[in-house]
XYZ file of C-alpha atoms in Angstrom:
670
model
C -72.816 -152.093 -81.218
C -76.433 -152.091 -80.226
C -77.456 -155.089 -78.057
C -80.940 -155.290 -79.631
C -82.332 -154.319 -82.993
C -85.832 -154.764 -84.384
C -86.565 -155.654 -87.960
C -89.707 -154.821 -89.838
C -92.822 -156.802 -88.973
C -93.664 -159.896 -90.949
C -95.934 -159.125 -93.903
C -99.614 -159.842 -93.496
C -99.766 -161.930 -96.694
C -97.436 -163.029 -99.463
C -98.225 -164.409 -102.907
C -99.529 -167.941 -102.726
C -96.928 -170.636 -103.142
C -96.768 -174.299 -102.274
C -93.293 -174.599 -100.838
C -91.771 -175.966 -97.661
C -90.934 -173.744 -94.721
C -87.437 -172.301 -94.939
C -84.816 -173.764 -92.631
C -81.552 -172.316 -91.495
C -78.382 -173.705 -93.060
C -77.481 -177.211 -91.858
C -74.480 -177.981 -89.707
C -72.041 -180.458 -91.213
C -71.034 -183.356 -88.953
C -67.617 -183.425 -87.369
C -65.482 -186.370 -88.502
C -64.673 -187.399 -84.949
C -66.145 -186.109 -81.713
C -64.993 -186.744 -78.159
C -67.693 -185.940 -75.634
C -65.875 -184.675 -72.543
C -68.163 -184.587 -69.505
C -65.516 -182.600 -67.559
C -66.072 -184.590 -64.371
C -63.740 -183.219 -61.658
C -61.124 -185.514 -60.127
C -61.270 -187.108 -56.689
C -63.720 -189.307 -54.779
C -67.302 -188.763 -55.819
C -68.239 -187.052 -52.547
C -65.476 -184.477 -53.141
C -65.894 -183.768 -56.862
C -68.235 -180.783 -56.525
C -66.104 -179.211 -53.775
C -62.990 -179.784 -55.870
C -64.647 -178.092 -58.825
C -65.669 -175.044 -56.797
C -62.212 -174.786 -55.280
C -60.515 -174.697 -58.684
C -63.002 -172.710 -60.770
C -62.284 -169.272 -62.172
C -63.896 -166.311 -60.444
C -65.334 -163.046 -61.725
C -64.806 -159.910 -59.647
C -68.152 -158.532 -58.386
C -67.526 -155.211 -60.136
C -66.784 -157.016 -63.392
C -69.978 -159.076 -63.351
C -71.976 -156.007 -64.356
C -70.176 -156.093 -67.702
C -71.407 -159.566 -68.584
C -74.822 -160.026 -70.165
C -76.550 -163.369 -69.679
C -79.718 -164.406 -71.513
C -82.080 -166.851 -69.768
C -84.785 -168.405 -71.944
C -87.640 -169.821 -69.874
C -89.124 -168.657 -66.590
C -90.024 -171.907 -64.822
C -88.204 -173.196 -61.772
C -84.845 -173.640 -63.507
C -85.055 -170.372 -65.443
C -86.462 -168.170 -62.679
C -84.047 -169.474 -60.050
C -81.057 -169.138 -62.378
C -82.011 -165.616 -63.467
C -82.675 -164.401 -59.927
C -79.423 -165.860 -58.612
C -77.274 -164.590 -61.469
C -78.782 -161.130 -61.074
C -78.168 -161.220 -57.325
C -74.528 -161.991 -58.094
C -74.345 -158.893 -60.276
C -74.715 -160.101 -63.867
C -76.828 -158.212 -66.397
C -79.650 -160.711 -66.957
C -82.327 -160.742 -69.663
C -85.187 -163.244 -69.261
C -87.369 -164.359 -72.168
C -90.706 -166.117 -71.825
C -93.498 -166.711 -74.324
C -96.006 -166.371 -71.468
C -97.609 -163.122 -70.376
C -96.068 -163.691 -66.924
C -93.293 -165.947 -65.601
C -95.877 -167.368 -63.217
C -97.525 -169.154 -66.161
C -94.579 -171.537 -66.563
C -95.498 -175.220 -66.523
C -93.542 -175.827 -63.303
C -96.754 -174.970 -61.476
C -98.212 -178.301 -62.597
C -95.780 -180.418 -60.548
C -97.903 -181.532 -57.629
C -96.381 -184.308 -55.537
C -93.330 -182.756 -53.926
C -89.567 -182.314 -54.034
C -86.948 -184.796 -52.855
C -84.143 -183.895 -50.467
C -81.798 -186.042 -48.403
C -82.495 -184.233 -45.117
C -83.361 -187.428 -43.163
C -85.860 -185.568 -40.988
C -87.688 -188.854 -40.432
C -84.584 -190.641 -39.211
C -85.485 -193.515 -41.511
C -82.026 -194.099 -42.960
C -81.867 -191.456 -45.681
C -78.607 -189.838 -46.741
C -76.965 -188.184 -49.722
C -75.535 -191.582 -50.663
C -78.980 -193.214 -50.487
C -80.625 -190.528 -52.655
C -77.736 -190.855 -55.084
C -78.183 -194.633 -55.243
C -81.971 -194.458 -55.616
C -81.624 -191.971 -58.484
C -79.004 -194.029 -60.327
C -81.051 -197.201 -59.864
C -84.304 -195.431 -60.726
C -82.702 -194.233 -63.972
C -81.841 -197.866 -64.754
C -78.100 -197.183 -64.608
C -78.145 -194.805 -67.553
C -77.233 -191.612 -65.641
C -73.869 -189.939 -65.197
C -72.623 -190.582 -61.649
C -70.900 -187.233 -61.128
C -73.953 -185.147 -61.989
C -76.336 -187.291 -59.947
C -74.211 -187.223 -56.805
C -73.991 -183.435 -57.010
C -77.788 -183.304 -57.351
C -78.171 -185.346 -54.168
C -75.652 -183.124 -52.373
C -77.314 -179.803 -53.154
C -80.800 -181.175 -52.504
C -80.328 -180.544 -48.791
C -79.763 -176.829 -49.487
C -82.840 -176.431 -51.670
C -85.307 -176.976 -48.831
C -83.594 -174.395 -46.602
C -83.557 -171.934 -49.509
C -87.252 -172.345 -50.207
C -88.286 -172.221 -46.553
C -86.371 -168.942 -46.252
C -88.394 -167.652 -49.213
C -91.648 -168.498 -47.433
C -92.734 -171.612 -49.323
C -95.533 -173.112 -47.161
C -94.341 -176.702 -46.920
C -96.574 -179.063 -44.973
C -95.627 -179.393 -41.321
C -96.205 -181.930 -38.590
C -98.159 -181.043 -35.463
C -94.924 -179.970 -33.746
C -94.020 -177.515 -36.496
C -91.344 -179.590 -38.223
C -91.475 -180.031 -41.977
C -93.489 -183.071 -42.993
C -92.434 -185.555 -45.665
C -93.963 -188.393 -47.651
C -92.862 -190.932 -50.272
C -92.858 -190.942 -54.048
C -92.237 -193.725 -56.540
C -88.971 -195.629 -56.500
C -88.129 -194.964 -52.859
C -88.643 -196.777 -49.577
C -88.002 -193.568 -47.632
C -90.075 -190.492 -46.823
C -87.843 -187.810 -48.308
C -90.421 -185.863 -50.326
C -91.257 -182.379 -48.999
C -94.612 -181.093 -50.185
C -97.248 -178.362 -50.058
C -100.517 -180.286 -50.344
C -100.912 -181.174 -54.028
C -99.507 -177.892 -55.356
C -95.813 -178.074 -54.553
C -94.652 -176.887 -57.962
C -96.878 -173.840 -57.809
C -95.616 -172.838 -54.382
C -91.970 -173.370 -55.331
C -92.433 -171.337 -58.506
C -93.978 -168.518 -56.505
C -90.902 -168.562 -54.271
C -88.548 -168.360 -57.252
C -90.785 -165.852 -59.027
C -90.762 -163.442 -56.106
C -86.954 -163.466 -56.167
C -87.015 -162.862 -59.904
C -89.573 -160.058 -59.490
C -87.361 -158.468 -56.849
C -84.427 -158.406 -59.270
C -86.658 -156.984 -62.010
C -87.709 -154.237 -59.614
C -84.093 -153.478 -58.777
C -83.272 -153.175 -62.474
C -80.917 -156.159 -62.499
C -83.182 -158.247 -64.749
C -84.977 -157.184 -67.895
C -88.049 -159.289 -68.637
C -89.162 -159.936 -72.209
C -92.589 -161.546 -72.090
C -94.656 -162.805 -75.032
C -91.322 -163.391 -76.808
C -90.493 -166.780 -78.283
C -87.029 -167.973 -79.206
C -86.971 -168.831 -82.902
C -83.232 -169.303 -83.437
C -79.875 -169.524 -81.732
C -76.972 -167.595 -83.247
C -73.445 -168.969 -83.230
C -70.371 -166.975 -84.249
C -66.823 -168.347 -84.294
C -67.952 -171.553 -82.643
C -69.696 -170.032 -79.618
C -73.229 -168.974 -78.814
C -73.477 -165.252 -79.474
C -77.172 -164.782 -78.661
C -80.682 -165.540 -79.842
C -83.379 -164.381 -82.229
C -86.912 -163.961 -80.877
C -90.328 -163.323 -82.333
C -92.777 -161.012 -80.581
C -96.000 -163.021 -80.264
C -98.122 -159.853 -80.247
C -96.658 -157.923 -83.188
C -94.775 -160.614 -85.114
C -91.586 -158.545 -85.004
C -88.328 -160.475 -85.178
C -85.516 -159.205 -82.968
C -81.928 -160.193 -82.156
C -80.286 -160.217 -78.732
C -76.547 -160.599 -78.201
C -75.020 -161.850 -74.954
C -71.899 -163.317 -73.427
C -73.755 -166.497 -72.426
C -77.201 -167.981 -72.996
C -79.122 -170.346 -70.728
C -81.972 -172.490 -72.060
C -84.442 -173.525 -69.357
C -87.385 -174.370 -71.581
C -88.596 -177.735 -70.278
C -89.237 -181.048 -71.976
C -90.788 -182.335 -75.177
C -93.633 -184.544 -73.904
C -96.119 -182.782 -76.181
C -94.605 -184.567 -79.159
C -97.202 -187.247 -78.295
C -99.997 -184.638 -78.665
C -101.897 -186.163 -75.741
C -99.782 -185.587 -72.646
C -99.871 -184.119 -69.158
C -97.953 -181.058 -70.362
C -99.543 -177.654 -70.855
C -100.612 -177.248 -74.473
C -98.057 -174.500 -75.097
C -95.094 -176.665 -74.032
C -92.819 -177.311 -77.012
C -89.351 -178.298 -78.192
C -88.550 -175.265 -80.337
C -85.846 -173.589 -78.240
C -83.889 -176.805 -77.735
C -84.431 -177.906 -81.320
C -83.253 -174.570 -82.738
C -80.101 -175.014 -80.644
C -79.765 -178.593 -81.881
C -79.943 -177.420 -85.484
C -77.081 -175.021 -84.767
C -74.776 -177.661 -83.318
C -75.998 -178.601 -79.831
C -76.137 -182.389 -79.569
C -79.434 -183.968 -78.525
C -79.015 -186.847 -76.078
C -81.211 -189.910 -75.537
C -84.414 -188.580 -77.158
C -86.071 -192.008 -76.794
C -86.036 -191.711 -72.973
C -89.572 -190.473 -72.376
C -91.500 -191.120 -69.191
C -95.066 -192.344 -69.053
C -96.767 -191.314 -65.794
C -98.998 -194.021 -64.271
C -101.639 -191.828 -62.604
C -103.398 -189.645 -65.162
C -107.127 -189.337 -65.731
C -107.932 -191.661 -68.673
C -108.818 -190.224 -72.065
C -112.566 -189.580 -72.329
C -112.964 -189.490 -76.130
C -111.085 -189.197 -79.419
C -111.410 -185.411 -79.590
C -109.560 -184.762 -76.334
C -106.437 -182.620 -76.667
C -105.026 -182.646 -73.114
C -104.651 -185.182 -70.306
C -104.696 -184.308 -66.622
C -102.108 -185.595 -64.183
C -103.139 -186.840 -60.773
C -100.181 -186.484 -58.432
C -97.976 -189.472 -57.784
C -98.220 -188.570 -54.097
C -101.699 -190.115 -54.167
C -99.984 -193.497 -54.304
C -98.838 -192.974 -50.702
C -102.351 -193.734 -49.456
C -104.245 -194.947 -52.526
C -104.218 -198.619 -53.529
C -104.184 -199.565 -57.213
C -106.292 -202.493 -58.397
C -108.385 -203.990 -61.188
C -110.995 -206.767 -61.115
C -109.453 -210.218 -61.082
C -111.881 -211.417 -63.729
C -111.785 -210.240 -67.327
C -114.851 -208.247 -68.408
C -116.137 -207.637 -64.857
C -118.611 -204.750 -65.288
C -119.731 -204.433 -61.671
C -119.265 -201.154 -59.818
C -116.182 -201.147 -57.557
C -118.297 -201.269 -54.405
C -119.809 -204.561 -55.585
C -116.471 -206.283 -56.175
C -115.326 -208.031 -52.970
C -111.699 -207.966 -51.824
C -111.177 -211.564 -52.871
C -112.000 -210.658 -56.469
C -109.667 -207.669 -56.719
C -106.123 -207.778 -58.067
C -103.857 -205.287 -56.281
C -101.318 -206.052 -58.954
C -98.496 -203.704 -57.863
C -98.618 -205.050 -54.314
C -98.636 -208.583 -55.730
C -95.853 -208.112 -58.266
C -93.557 -205.702 -56.370
C -94.118 -206.379 -52.658
C -91.077 -204.380 -51.463
C -92.341 -201.150 -53.054
C -96.007 -201.950 -53.691
C -98.024 -199.013 -55.002
C -94.869 -196.863 -54.974
C -93.047 -198.870 -57.623
C -91.253 -196.576 -60.119
C -93.272 -194.859 -62.811
C -92.109 -196.843 -65.804
C -92.731 -200.173 -64.092
C -96.125 -199.084 -62.719
C -97.184 -197.760 -66.127
C -96.348 -200.970 -67.953
C -98.148 -202.994 -65.290
C -101.278 -200.854 -65.761
C -101.085 -201.321 -69.529
C -100.849 -205.087 -69.149
C -103.872 -205.086 -66.824
C -105.981 -203.075 -69.278
C -104.765 -205.056 -72.292
C -105.825 -208.251 -70.514
C -109.447 -207.079 -70.584
C -109.632 -205.932 -66.968
C -109.748 -202.186 -67.610
C -112.350 -200.126 -65.751
C -114.522 -197.135 -66.598
C -116.860 -196.421 -69.526
C -114.106 -197.038 -72.107
C -112.395 -199.806 -70.098
C -109.193 -197.763 -70.319
C -108.253 -197.253 -66.681
C -107.392 -198.877 -63.369
C -108.677 -197.972 -59.904
C -106.802 -195.803 -57.392
C -108.751 -196.500 -54.213
C -108.676 -194.511 -50.958
C -111.292 -196.466 -49.017
C -108.730 -198.214 -46.794
C -106.845 -194.967 -46.093
C -110.039 -193.094 -45.221
C -111.056 -195.923 -42.915
C -107.631 -195.913 -41.243
C -106.891 -192.169 -41.062
C -110.270 -190.497 -41.444
C -111.594 -188.301 -44.219
C -110.232 -185.111 -42.641
C -106.630 -186.316 -42.855
C -107.028 -187.366 -46.499
C -108.629 -183.986 -47.249
C -105.721 -182.184 -45.612
C -103.206 -184.135 -47.676
C -104.927 -184.304 -51.052
C -108.055 -182.153 -50.906
C -107.252 -179.940 -53.885
C -106.444 -182.999 -56.023
C -109.722 -184.646 -55.082
C -111.584 -181.453 -55.998
C -109.834 -181.301 -59.371
C -110.694 -184.915 -60.110
C -114.346 -184.357 -59.215
C -114.572 -181.271 -61.452
C -113.183 -183.200 -64.421
C -114.980 -186.534 -64.033
C -118.056 -185.731 -61.964
C -117.102 -188.526 -59.551
C -116.356 -188.040 -55.833
C -113.126 -189.909 -55.004
C -113.975 -189.983 -51.295
C -116.879 -192.257 -52.227
C -115.690 -194.136 -55.353
C -112.154 -194.991 -56.463
C -110.367 -192.697 -58.894
C -109.740 -194.041 -62.385
C -106.211 -193.542 -63.711
C -104.111 -194.665 -66.659
C -100.571 -193.923 -67.933
C -99.880 -190.908 -70.140
C -96.870 -189.090 -71.569
C -95.346 -186.876 -68.898
C -91.646 -186.120 -68.379
C -88.729 -186.449 -70.801
C -85.359 -187.677 -69.611
C -83.694 -186.994 -72.943
C -82.618 -183.487 -73.866
C -79.676 -181.372 -74.890
C -76.356 -182.993 -74.058
C -74.494 -181.077 -71.358
C -71.276 -181.621 -69.460
C -70.711 -181.262 -65.708
C -70.891 -177.477 -66.095
C -74.307 -177.723 -67.849
C -72.658 -176.533 -71.082
C -73.984 -177.912 -74.362
C -71.703 -178.782 -77.246
C -71.930 -175.097 -78.214
C -69.628 -173.084 -75.906
C -71.538 -170.310 -74.158
C -74.884 -172.144 -74.434
C -76.140 -173.764 -71.223
C -79.152 -175.995 -70.569
C -80.810 -176.187 -67.134
C -83.658 -178.327 -65.811
C -85.695 -180.739 -67.909
C -84.299 -179.385 -71.181
C -81.003 -181.184 -70.495
C -80.454 -184.933 -70.227
C -77.971 -185.091 -67.361
C -79.533 -186.390 -64.149
C -82.494 -188.700 -64.673
C -81.114 -191.501 -66.840
C -83.724 -193.678 -68.543
C -86.422 -192.965 -65.958
C -87.122 -190.202 -63.431
C -87.951 -190.941 -59.827
C -91.028 -189.227 -58.472
C -90.381 -185.748 -56.992
C -86.987 -185.354 -58.681
C -87.998 -182.862 -61.408
C -88.415 -179.930 -59.027
C -85.191 -180.939 -57.315
C -83.213 -180.858 -60.565
C -84.668 -177.563 -61.781
C -83.891 -175.724 -58.558
C -80.505 -177.409 -58.128
C -79.411 -176.313 -61.603
C -80.736 -172.779 -61.183
C -79.793 -171.944 -57.610
C -76.711 -174.025 -56.865
C -74.968 -175.228 -60.045
C -75.198 -172.743 -62.897
C -74.209 -169.662 -60.821
C -70.860 -171.385 -60.198
C -70.208 -172.999 -63.556
C -71.112 -170.032 -65.754
C -68.409 -167.926 -64.090
C -65.814 -170.447 -65.189
C -66.725 -169.658 -68.802
C -67.153 -165.915 -68.433
C -63.971 -165.098 -66.495
C -61.584 -165.487 -69.493
C -63.874 -163.237 -71.572
C -63.237 -160.173 -69.423
C -62.622 -157.046 -71.552
C -62.980 -159.035 -74.766
C -65.573 -157.661 -77.199
C -68.435 -159.871 -78.343
C -70.316 -159.584 -81.649
C -73.303 -157.255 -81.618
C -76.643 -157.787 -83.320
C -75.400 -155.974 -86.422
C -73.140 -158.951 -87.150
C -74.081 -160.705 -90.437
C -74.916 -163.962 -88.628
C -77.674 -162.228 -86.643
C -79.019 -160.651 -89.817
C -79.049 -164.021 -91.594
C -80.820 -165.663 -88.660
C -83.458 -162.918 -88.559
C -84.100 -163.237 -92.273
C -84.351 -167.033 -92.061
C -86.860 -166.773 -89.200
C -88.994 -164.186 -90.999
C -88.958 -166.269 -94.181
C -89.869 -169.436 -92.310
C -92.954 -167.912 -90.687
C -93.912 -166.213 -93.919
C -93.757 -169.563 -95.696
C -96.134 -171.151 -93.192
C -98.654 -168.489 -94.185
C -97.967 -169.004 -97.887
C -98.660 -172.747 -98.034
C -102.438 -172.183 -97.862
C -103.327 -175.839 -97.674
C -106.335 -177.491 -96.049
C -105.072 -178.899 -92.722
C -104.529 -177.028 -89.450
C -101.352 -177.370 -87.342
C -103.453 -179.134 -84.685
C -104.565 -181.769 -87.193
C -100.974 -182.543 -88.128
C -99.936 -182.529 -84.467
C -102.668 -185.040 -83.590
C -101.691 -187.376 -86.442
C -98.014 -187.040 -85.555
C -98.789 -187.857 -81.925
C -100.781 -190.956 -82.849
C -97.856 -192.373 -84.822
C -95.330 -191.715 -82.075
C -97.578 -192.968 -79.254
C -98.388 -196.169 -81.132
C -94.843 -196.990 -82.188
C -92.610 -195.113 -79.712
C -94.781 -194.998 -76.597
C -94.880 -197.473 -73.703
C -94.101 -200.549 -75.819
C -91.713 -200.388 -78.788
C -90.673 -202.904 -81.408
C -88.218 -202.784 -84.288
C -91.035 -203.295 -86.777
C -93.158 -200.555 -85.232
C -90.277 -198.087 -85.141
C -89.447 -198.769 -88.778
C -93.089 -198.200 -89.628
C -92.999 -194.868 -87.780
C -89.842 -193.888 -89.653
C -91.733 -194.545 -92.860
C -94.948 -192.782 -91.844
C -93.409 -189.677 -90.255
C -91.469 -188.359 -93.291
C -94.545 -188.884 -95.493
C -96.758 -186.972 -93.068
C -94.076 -184.292 -92.762
C -94.064 -183.772 -96.531
C -97.829 -183.394 -96.376
C -97.393 -180.826 -93.596
C -95.051 -178.796 -95.808
C -97.505 -178.722 -98.707
C -100.974 -178.888 -97.127
C -100.641 -176.772 -93.962
C -103.207 -174.030 -93.523
C -102.455 -171.082 -91.250
C -105.189 -168.495 -90.997
C -104.646 -164.837 -90.120
C -101.432 -162.952 -90.672
C -97.949 -162.658 -89.230
C -98.196 -159.103 -87.900
C -100.562 -159.678 -84.983
C -101.407 -162.279 -82.360
C -101.722 -165.547 -84.258
C -101.607 -168.711 -82.166
C -102.101 -170.892 -85.243
C -98.906 -169.484 -86.721
C -97.078 -170.082 -83.428
C -98.324 -173.668 -83.403
C -97.168 -174.254 -86.980
C -93.561 -173.506 -86.049
C -93.731 -175.735 -82.985
C -95.286 -178.662 -84.850
C -92.617 -178.321 -87.541
C -89.963 -178.888 -84.889
C -91.962 -181.743 -83.304
C -91.885 -183.570 -86.649
C -88.101 -183.506 -86.790
C -87.798 -184.444 -83.124
C -90.227 -187.342 -83.606
C -88.056 -188.803 -86.344
C -84.990 -188.580 -84.117
C -86.853 -190.177 -81.192
C -87.780 -193.172 -83.318
C -84.269 -193.468 -84.727
C -82.810 -193.362 -81.216
C -85.285 -195.984 -79.974
C -84.497 -198.230 -82.935
C -80.742 -197.950 -82.429
C -80.946 -198.668 -78.672
C -81.378 -202.425 -78.813
C -82.175 -202.976 -75.158
C -84.881 -202.122 -72.644
C -84.098 -199.699 -69.845
C -86.344 -197.433 -67.786
C -88.849 -195.582 -69.938
C -87.435 -197.136 -73.114
C -89.050 -200.576 -73.394
C -88.396 -202.729 -76.460
C -90.621 -205.812 -76.535
C -87.776 -207.847 -78.009
C -85.660 -207.237 -74.908
C -87.431 -208.446 -71.767
C -86.810 -211.252 -69.332
C -89.066 -214.187 -68.571
C -91.064 -212.073 -66.106
C -91.693 -209.263 -68.575
C -89.193 -206.866 -66.993
C -86.789 -204.615 -68.917
C -83.588 -206.327 -70.008
C -80.580 -204.028 -70.305
C -77.515 -204.661 -72.435
C -74.708 -203.113 -70.414
C -72.005 -204.532 -72.643
C -73.187 -202.577 -75.660
C -75.414 -199.740 -74.437
C -74.060 -198.394 -71.149
C -73.591 -195.061 -72.849
C -75.305 -191.799 -73.712
C -76.405 -191.496 -77.325
C -75.763 -187.897 -78.400
C -77.085 -186.999 -81.847
C -75.561 -184.417 -84.163
C -77.784 -182.583 -86.638
C -76.732 -182.784 -90.288
C -79.611 -181.036 -92.028
C -81.878 -184.104 -92.099
C -83.155 -185.671 -88.832
C -83.315 -189.028 -90.617
C -79.558 -188.783 -91.175
C -78.398 -187.460 -87.807
C -75.018 -188.747 -86.616
C -74.940 -190.780 -83.399
C -72.080 -190.156 -80.958
C -71.465 -191.947 -77.670
C -70.448 -190.872 -74.192
C -69.484 -194.001 -72.304
C -70.906 -194.105 -68.786
C -68.509 -195.065 -65.996
C -69.849 -196.624 -62.813
C -67.106 -196.353 -60.243
C -69.208 -195.854 -57.098
C -72.296 -197.949 -57.820
C -71.895 -201.271 -59.540
C -74.182 -202.187 -62.400
C -76.925 -204.511 -61.190
C -80.330 -205.773 -62.205
C -82.960 -203.171 -61.381
C -85.419 -204.995 -59.135
C -88.272 -203.621 -57.028
C -89.792 -206.955 -56.055
């Protein structure tokens, strides 16, 4: 059976028809589901070693007979593909970029956490584990998080060996700094471009395997469906973004490493091409989607300049190491920052959270900034920002030191705003950034579809209800380099010498036809509104009602507005061009379609979770000081949603969270 087969290209035009885009057949809900996280036995510090000691192995000579598909070429995808190929598997990598180096991992600036304790300031695996559980507001799975802290110490050695130019102290030792939610300096960094340098390290390993013939790279190819046969993932269907051709690919196992869904808000710090399609296609075929309401708002982004803006720029959280955040004490103070004396400034994070100060966690810092702006003390032309001031740091350390640490970030800020942050404070404000929700996975990173894995931000496993600063790069590389290469063998070993369905199987043919029909239907609608217009309107609804501050009334309003707008999308969408050549409007139509369904599920999840925790803040559930108020008795669980054909009627399942090592406690950073 042929591993790949191309179908004819999508037609340039079809007869006009006002009909909704075709969807693949819905999955009926199971009557009763038990979500087994497969946590190994033993004390938490021994679980990962126990797992590795008992796992099934694949003979090196047999690995060549197993084909593994990796979708996504960022840190998680590139590291997983390179490592699996090094082990001997036949690896195929798919990216919708022209090069793996275009993956959004390059945008992570601040650094990467690791419990190396180079500073001798009290860090340890246990401390990183505790900080991550607490930072996630006790909504993470202990077993996965402890493993993440364990393998973090190996990541730095791996990347140094690959030549990543981490910052070093004058004596040559690796330098570290702090990021939000930590009182330790455990963050390794490369100026303000850590993600880019780490991706280059992973990319060069991937490129080496491509050169050796162990990896086949499919660029400009977007996943448009996941194929399941006999209850397991049998492969994927892709669409060539240059020719429009739809093609099937069969494999023994498939890894999704396609990032988060922050662009559902339209305005976000994510690259404009970031989307939910790969994960959502898997969700529609039976992969449960966990905690979609857990979205992180980053506190240090350049404020929106006008209503037509389509992208927000992130200023690294590492800037909060030396920058002080403040607003005028008096409402409506229009003076320039240099004219406002110290006595009339409110360094509100230092005042409210003295133990952590400007390095309070992202969710807490973001809500504090919103309260300051809402109180009439916002700064800038639109009064929609707060100051991030480096005057004290420059006076203490000198401009040269600040330039060495953050020079490229300062240059970027000046290019965007026209202001010189060495001379005037930066202006920042919260914006949609990272997503802690994602595909449900067990300890092996397997979704609820056997043979389908999720690595990095696309899964929900490690961050809980809020991500600590500098933990995204850590999770992506941990999953790709040190977790998945072990766990995938446990699944593949029993499949030795067993045939798998080829792309001539009827399920592949049905999936190809459904994908071709769906994209053809987008072209056929011939309405009056562009995909970008619908995306902007969708984002406004979700940001207003499911953003930093959520209420039951607002969420119900969103769940009324979203289906109505979605129906309009299905009858008034206009896609120009054709389906047989490069057509970014057609690509965007498919992605916005999936964002609509995700948005409905996000709002449903937020409405059902009647508590406040981490990035999920319900106004009805806060204490007397305005802090998030959890409900551990009723919501100390993962909400895993099953698709039924209608996102408004998804079925909610629960995985109860067990805290055996760290006791549940109030999350305080005061």
